[in-house]
Short mmCIF file of C-alpha atoms in Angstrom, two decimals:
data_model
loop_
_atom_site.label_atom_id
_atom_site.label_comp_id
_atom_site.label_asym_id
_atom_site.label_seq_id
_atom_site.Cartn_x
_atom_site.Cartn_y
_atom_site.Cartn_z
CA UNK A 1353 33.58 136.21 -29.41
CA UNK A 1354 32.73 133.62 -26.81
CA UNK A 1355 35.20 131.01 -25.61
CA UNK A 1356 34.36 127.36 -26.33
CA UNK A 1357 32.62 125.39 -23.60
CA UNK A 1358 34.69 123.33 -21.19
CA UNK A 1359 34.00 120.04 -22.98
CA UNK A 1360 35.10 121.58 -26.31
CA UNK A 1361 38.37 122.82 -24.76
CA UNK A 1362 39.07 119.35 -23.49
CA UNK A 1363 38.57 117.92 -26.97
CA UNK A 1364 40.96 120.48 -28.46
CA UNK A 1365 43.58 119.70 -25.78
CA UNK A 1366 43.19 115.99 -26.50
CA UNK A 1367 43.53 116.63 -30.26
CA UNK A 1368 46.71 118.64 -29.69
CA UNK A 1369 48.18 115.83 -27.65
CA UNK A 1370 47.38 113.35 -30.40
CA UNK A 1371 48.89 115.61 -33.06
CA UNK A 1372 52.02 116.09 -30.96
CA UNK A 1373 52.58 112.36 -30.96
CA UNK A 1374 52.31 111.80 -34.68
CA UNK A 1375 55.48 110.05 -35.76
CA UNK A 1376 57.29 111.71 -38.64
CA UNK A 1377 60.37 110.70 -40.56
CA UNK A 1378 63.16 113.17 -41.03
CA UNK A 1379 65.76 112.30 -43.62
CA UNK A 1380 69.09 113.86 -44.40
CA UNK A 1381 70.42 114.30 -47.90
CA UNK A 1382 74.16 113.99 -48.02
CA UNK A 1383 74.53 115.14 -51.59
CA UNK A 1384 73.45 114.53 -55.14
CA UNK A 1385 74.87 113.99 -58.59
CA UNK A 1386 73.17 114.77 -61.89
CA UNK A 1387 73.21 112.02 -64.46
CA UNK A 1388 72.28 111.61 -68.09
CA UNK A 1389 70.15 108.71 -69.26
CA UNK A 1390 73.21 107.08 -70.73
CA UNK A 1391 75.22 107.49 -67.52
CA UNK A 1392 72.40 106.12 -65.37
CA UNK A 1393 72.00 103.07 -67.59
CA UNK A 1394 75.74 102.44 -67.63
CA UNK A 1395 76.27 102.52 -63.84
CA UNK A 1396 77.83 99.36 -62.45
CA UNK A 1397 79.05 98.22 -59.09
CA UNK A 1398 82.32 99.90 -58.18
CA UNK A 1399 81.63 103.07 -60.16
CA UNK A 1400 82.51 106.31 -58.38
CA UNK A 1401 80.41 109.48 -58.57
CA UNK A 1402 81.45 112.83 -57.14
CA UNK A 1403 78.73 114.46 -55.04
CA UNK A 1404 77.81 118.11 -55.31
CA UNK A 1405 78.55 118.64 -51.64
CA UNK A 1406 81.95 118.89 -49.97
CA UNK A 1407 82.74 117.58 -46.52
CA UNK A 1408 82.15 120.87 -44.71
CA UNK A 1409 78.98 121.80 -46.58
CA UNK A 1410 75.71 121.84 -44.64
CA UNK A 1411 73.53 118.73 -44.82
CA UNK A 1412 69.83 119.28 -45.54
CA UNK A 1413 67.16 117.78 -43.29
CA UNK A 1414 63.93 116.99 -45.10
CA UNK A 1415 60.45 116.28 -43.82
CA UNK A 1416 58.00 115.06 -46.43
CA UNK A 1417 60.40 116.26 -49.13
CA UNK A 1418 60.58 119.78 -47.68
CA UNK A 1419 63.87 121.09 -46.30
CA UNK A 1420 63.20 122.08 -42.68
CA UNK A 1421 66.75 122.60 -41.45
CA UNK A 1422 70.41 122.30 -42.32
CA UNK A 1423 73.42 121.57 -40.28
CA UNK A 1424 76.82 120.01 -39.99
CA UNK A 1425 77.54 116.32 -40.23
CA UNK A 1426 78.67 114.74 -36.98
CA UNK A 1427 79.41 111.21 -35.89
CA UNK A 1428 78.14 110.16 -32.49
CA UNK A 1429 79.35 106.71 -31.62
CA UNK A 1430 78.68 104.49 -34.60
CA UNK A 1431 75.93 106.62 -36.06
CA UNK A 1432 75.72 109.74 -38.12
CA UNK A 1433 73.96 112.82 -36.90
CA UNK A 1434 73.38 116.39 -37.98
CA UNK A 1435 73.90 119.34 -35.66
CA UNK A 1436 71.36 121.96 -36.67
CA UNK A 1437 72.77 125.32 -37.77
CA UNK A 1438 69.81 126.87 -39.55
CA UNK A 1439 66.08 126.28 -39.24
CA UNK A 1440 63.45 127.00 -41.82
CA UNK A 1441 60.82 129.60 -40.95
CA UNK A 1442 57.71 128.08 -39.43
CA UNK B 43 73.50 130.57 -126.08
CA UNK B 44 75.75 131.74 -123.33
CA UNK B 45 77.99 128.89 -122.15
CA UNK B 46 77.24 127.65 -118.70
CA UNK B 47 80.12 128.05 -116.38
CA UNK B 48 80.79 125.28 -113.92
CA UNK B 49 79.03 126.00 -110.66
CA UNK B 50 81.50 124.19 -108.54
CA UNK B 51 84.80 125.83 -107.79
CA UNK B 52 87.36 124.01 -109.90
CA UNK B 53 89.74 123.58 -107.01
CA UNK B 54 87.92 120.84 -105.14
CA UNK B 55 84.66 119.83 -106.79
CA UNK B 56 84.61 116.44 -105.11
CA UNK B 57 84.92 117.89 -101.66
CA UNK B 58 82.30 120.51 -102.35
CA UNK B 59 79.81 118.04 -103.76
CA UNK B 60 80.40 115.81 -100.77
CA UNK B 61 79.73 118.76 -98.48
CA UNK B 62 76.53 119.57 -100.34
CA UNK B 63 75.34 115.98 -100.19
CA UNK B 64 75.93 115.97 -96.46
CA UNK B 65 73.99 119.19 -96.00
CA UNK B 66 71.15 118.00 -98.19
CA UNK B 67 70.96 114.74 -96.27
CA UNK B 68 70.58 116.72 -93.07
CA UNK B 69 67.90 118.96 -94.58
CA UNK B 70 66.02 115.90 -95.64
CA UNK B 71 66.16 114.61 -92.08
CA UNK B 72 64.64 117.83 -90.83
CA UNK B 73 62.43 118.92 -93.63
CA UNK B 74 61.86 116.57 -96.44
CA UNK B 75 59.93 113.37 -96.65
CA UNK B 76 59.50 111.60 -99.92
CA UNK B 77 60.99 109.14 -102.33
CA UNK B 78 64.63 109.72 -103.16
CA UNK B 79 63.91 109.95 -106.88
CA UNK B 80 61.32 112.38 -108.12
CA UNK B 81 59.73 113.04 -111.44
CA UNK B 82 60.59 116.57 -112.33
CA UNK B 83 57.59 118.25 -113.80
CA UNK B 84 56.45 121.72 -114.59
CA UNK B 85 57.91 124.49 -116.60
CA UNK B 86 59.44 126.10 -113.56
CA UNK B 87 61.77 123.25 -112.83
CA UNK B 88 62.24 122.25 -116.46
CA UNK B 89 63.44 125.74 -117.20
CA UNK B 90 66.20 125.25 -114.68
CA UNK B 91 67.30 121.87 -115.93
CA UNK B 92 70.58 121.92 -117.67
CA UNK B 93 73.98 120.46 -117.91
CA UNK B 94 75.17 122.30 -114.82
CA UNK B 95 72.37 120.95 -112.61
CA UNK B 96 72.45 117.81 -110.59
CA UNK B 97 69.74 116.21 -108.51
CA UNK B 98 70.48 115.19 -104.96
CA UNK B 99 67.33 113.47 -103.86
CA UNK B 100 64.61 116.05 -104.04
CA UNK B 101 66.95 118.97 -104.16
CA UNK B 102 68.60 120.27 -107.30
CA UNK B 103 71.88 122.04 -107.16
CA UNK B 104 73.01 124.12 -110.04
CA UNK B 105 73.79 127.45 -111.54
CA UNK B 106 71.53 130.38 -112.13
CA UNK B 107 72.39 131.29 -115.71
CA UNK B 108 71.42 134.88 -115.35
CA UNK B 109 72.99 135.46 -111.98
CA UNK B 110 76.64 134.74 -112.39
CA UNK B 111 77.54 136.87 -109.43
CA UNK B 112 74.82 135.58 -107.17
CA UNK B 113 74.30 132.71 -104.88
CA UNK B 114 70.65 131.91 -105.00
CA UNK B 115 68.20 129.50 -103.50
CA UNK B 116 64.73 128.97 -104.87
CA UNK B 117 62.02 126.87 -103.45
CA UNK B 118 59.60 126.24 -106.27
CA UNK B 119 55.97 125.71 -105.56
CA UNK B 120 53.61 125.54 -108.51
CA UNK B 121 50.52 125.83 -106.34
CA UNK B 122 52.03 127.96 -103.61
CA UNK B 123 51.12 131.32 -102.26
CA UNK B 124 54.09 133.53 -103.06
CA UNK B 125 52.97 136.31 -100.79
CA UNK B 126 51.81 134.25 -97.86
CA UNK B 127 53.89 135.61 -94.97
CA UNK B 128 53.80 132.30 -93.14
CA UNK B 129 55.17 130.39 -96.13
CA UNK B 130 57.73 133.08 -96.78
CA UNK B 131 58.92 133.02 -93.19
CA UNK B 132 59.26 129.26 -93.27
CA UNK B 133 61.14 129.36 -96.54
CA UNK B 134 63.31 132.16 -95.26
CA UNK B 135 64.45 129.94 -92.43
CA UNK B 136 65.26 127.10 -94.80
CA UNK B 137 67.06 129.47 -97.08
CA UNK B 138 69.11 131.26 -94.50
CA UNK B 139 70.26 128.12 -92.75
CA UNK B 140 70.95 126.34 -96.01
CA UNK B 141 72.89 129.04 -97.68
CA UNK B 142 74.91 129.84 -94.58
CA UNK B 143 75.87 126.22 -94.20
CA UNK B 144 76.65 125.86 -97.87
CA UNK B 145 78.76 128.98 -97.98
CA UNK B 146 80.59 127.73 -94.92
CA UNK B 147 81.29 124.41 -96.63
CA UNK B 148 82.55 126.25 -99.68
CA UNK B 149 84.86 128.35 -97.57
CA UNK B 150 82.98 131.58 -98.14
CA UNK B 151 82.17 133.69 -95.14
CA UNK B 152 78.59 134.84 -95.15
CA UNK B 153 78.54 138.50 -94.36
CA UNK B 154 75.12 139.90 -93.55
CA UNK B 155 75.98 143.19 -95.22
CA UNK B 156 76.70 141.41 -98.51
CA UNK B 157 73.82 138.97 -98.33
CA UNK B 158 70.29 139.93 -99.33
CA UNK B 159 67.24 137.79 -98.85
CA UNK B 160 64.02 138.29 -100.81
CA UNK B 161 61.02 136.25 -101.72
CA UNK B 162 60.42 135.82 -105.42
CA UNK B 163 57.60 134.81 -107.67
CA UNK B 164 56.85 134.95 -111.35
CA UNK B 165 54.07 134.23 -113.78
CA UNK B 166 54.77 130.51 -113.63
CA UNK B 167 53.77 130.49 -110.00
CA UNK B 168 57.17 130.17 -108.46
CA UNK B 169 57.18 130.56 -104.76
CA UNK B 170 60.76 131.23 -104.08
CA UNK B 171 63.38 132.65 -101.96
CA UNK B 172 66.50 134.19 -103.36
CA UNK B 173 69.68 134.98 -101.57
CA UNK B 174 72.04 137.36 -103.25
CA UNK B 175 75.58 137.21 -102.13
CA UNK B 176 78.59 138.53 -103.94
CA UNK B 177 81.02 135.70 -104.43
CA UNK B 178 84.00 136.00 -106.76
CA UNK B 179 83.04 134.71 -110.18
CA UNK B 180 80.80 131.72 -109.63
CA UNK B 181 77.23 131.24 -108.67
CA UNK B 182 75.05 128.61 -107.15
CA UNK B 183 71.37 127.90 -106.85
CA UNK B 184 69.27 125.30 -105.15
CA UNK B 185 65.78 124.24 -106.17
CA UNK B 186 63.62 122.04 -104.02
CA UNK B 187 61.46 119.59 -105.93
CA UNK B 188 57.73 118.92 -105.70
CA UNK B 189 57.83 116.29 -102.96
CA UNK B 190 59.71 118.63 -100.71
CA UNK B 191 57.36 121.45 -101.62
CA UNK B 192 54.41 119.42 -100.43
CA UNK B 193 56.21 118.62 -97.22
CA UNK B 194 57.07 122.25 -96.65
CA UNK B 195 53.47 123.27 -97.26
CA UNK B 196 52.34 120.66 -94.73
CA UNK B 197 54.78 121.99 -92.19
CA UNK B 198 53.77 125.56 -92.90
CA UNK B 199 50.10 124.67 -92.45
CA UNK B 200 50.78 122.90 -89.18
CA UNK B 201 52.99 125.41 -87.48
CA UNK B 202 54.74 128.66 -88.10
CA UNK B 203 57.76 127.32 -86.32
CA UNK B 204 59.51 124.54 -88.15
CA UNK B 205 60.28 121.52 -86.03
CA UNK B 206 63.92 120.88 -85.41
CA UNK B 207 64.91 117.30 -84.95
CA UNK B 208 67.48 116.59 -82.31
CA UNK B 209 69.73 113.61 -82.29
CA UNK B 210 69.40 110.58 -80.03
CA UNK B 211 72.90 111.30 -78.80
CA UNK B 212 71.88 114.80 -77.69
CA UNK B 213 68.81 113.44 -75.96
CA UNK B 214 70.85 110.93 -74.03
CA UNK B 215 73.32 113.62 -72.98
CA UNK B 216 70.73 115.74 -71.21
CA UNK B 217 71.25 115.57 -67.46
CA UNK B 218 67.80 114.38 -66.59
CA UNK B 219 68.24 112.45 -63.35
CA UNK B 220 69.38 113.29 -59.87
CA UNK B 221 70.96 110.52 -57.86
CA UNK B 222 70.89 111.45 -54.19
CA UNK B 223 72.62 109.79 -51.28
CA UNK B 224 71.06 109.84 -47.82
CA UNK B 225 72.54 109.76 -44.39
CA UNK B 226 69.54 107.80 -43.27
CA UNK B 227 66.28 108.44 -41.48
CA UNK B 228 65.29 109.60 -38.05
CA UNK B 229 61.92 108.85 -36.46
CA UNK B 230 60.70 111.81 -34.44
CA UNK B 231 57.34 112.96 -33.19
CA UNK B 232 55.78 116.08 -34.62
CA UNK B 233 56.29 117.87 -31.30
CA UNK B 234 59.99 116.98 -31.32
CA UNK B 235 60.33 118.39 -34.83
CA UNK B 236 58.52 121.54 -33.77
CA UNK B 237 60.87 121.93 -30.81
CA UNK B 238 64.10 121.57 -32.82
CA UNK B 239 66.51 124.40 -32.20
CA UNK B 240 69.95 125.56 -33.26
CA UNK B 241 72.64 123.29 -31.89
CA UNK B 242 70.36 120.26 -31.51
CA UNK B 243 71.70 117.04 -32.95
CA UNK B 244 69.37 114.77 -34.92
CA UNK B 245 70.65 111.21 -34.92
CA UNK B 246 70.13 108.90 -37.86
CA UNK B 247 69.60 105.19 -38.05
CA UNK B 248 72.50 104.51 -40.38
CA UNK B 249 75.83 103.56 -38.98
CA UNK B 250 78.99 105.19 -40.26
CA UNK B 251 80.10 101.93 -41.87
CA UNK B 252 76.74 101.22 -43.56
CA UNK B 253 76.19 101.90 -47.25
CA UNK B 254 74.17 105.03 -48.03
CA UNK B 255 70.61 104.62 -49.27
CA UNK B 256 69.99 106.07 -52.73
CA UNK B 257 67.20 107.91 -54.45
CA UNK B 258 66.82 108.52 -58.17
CA UNK B 259 64.83 111.63 -58.99
CA UNK B 260 62.64 111.19 -55.93
CA UNK B 261 62.21 107.42 -56.19
CA UNK B 262 63.90 104.88 -53.98
CA UNK B 263 65.29 101.98 -55.99
CA UNK B 264 64.54 98.51 -54.64
CA UNK B 265 68.15 97.61 -55.08
CA UNK B 266 71.27 99.75 -55.12
CA UNK B 267 73.48 101.26 -52.48
CA UNK B 268 76.72 103.16 -52.29
CA UNK B 269 79.48 103.87 -49.85
CA UNK B 270 80.44 107.46 -49.21
CA UNK B 271 84.12 108.00 -49.82
CA UNK B 272 86.08 111.05 -48.80
CA UNK B 273 88.95 112.43 -50.87
CA UNK B 274 90.12 115.47 -48.95
CA UNK B 275 87.05 117.70 -48.76
CA UNK B 276 85.42 116.07 -51.76
CA UNK B 277 82.73 113.47 -51.11
CA UNK B 278 81.98 110.81 -53.65
CA UNK B 279 79.87 107.69 -53.90
CA UNK B 280 81.18 104.28 -54.80
CA UNK B 281 78.43 101.90 -55.82
CA UNK B 282 78.49 98.82 -53.61
CA UNK B 283 75.61 97.12 -55.33
CA UNK B 284 74.21 97.68 -58.76
CA UNK B 285 71.05 99.73 -59.09
CA UNK B 286 68.18 97.49 -60.12
CA UNK B 287 67.22 97.41 -63.75
CA UNK B 288 63.64 98.06 -62.70
CA UNK B 289 64.64 101.29 -60.93
CA UNK B 290 66.54 102.50 -63.99
CA UNK B 291 63.68 101.66 -66.29
CA UNK B 292 61.22 103.45 -64.02
CA UNK B 293 63.45 106.50 -63.78
CA UNK B 294 63.94 106.75 -67.52
CA UNK B 295 60.25 106.35 -68.38
#
């Protein structure tokens, strides 16, 4: 197998650089609650719903709907953050 | 002629008839479509008419004169196929459910060892199903009229499995939606995501005091937010603004 010519390698390097800079949005799911149709329709301001996650439970990090990591909830300054404890296999 | 004994237990005929009416009404909801009053025709049904029989819609409840120690159920079908396994299986389901429910309403425990199910037919073309159950000194039989027979044949032709209607209440009680609360979002580059390691902290755009964004079964409602409240280790959401009607309608469609 022959290696690609110099110009081809440069194109691949350039493509990698472009791909590395693609912005992605990671979101963190704090917890969920399952609802019936009737419950969903009846929700009003002030209603309280218990989440399926407790305070110490790991928070899931999602990328494009896929869980890529989980970790503990931390507060840094005024913002929330998640310290990664487990990473999904690449 | 042998006198016909009353088919209802003398103790509480009103309560029993009420129970039967309730059961029949439910059967009709699941099985029977047709006018409430039917014209009883045919020798098969005429032969069962008598002072001890009463019509409840398209179902006749009465006594089998020759089976004083039996509880029986017959589904008459003048043009039926008595030995068609599909029809028999369908009728067996009607029969088993019906008789079990009826015996329960009458305070008689249905014991499989004492109950025998068999399909029946005779020269008049009866397609039937008989349940024999030893019960003290009284007997009971049910005959389904022609409108119901047609409906049963239609159901049998359409599917071997009879459809079971659920109630609206049951449907509304199914947990069909997942309301999720988010910490927020973090904008990273793909290389930063690839480089994430244990112990790294990903910061999110939402401040601690901000309401949490919501998602209903994967869809973000245009309106609706909640504050995360802590009660000991338990986390809960308190809605700070009502979820938009549009989002609810979309989720429930």
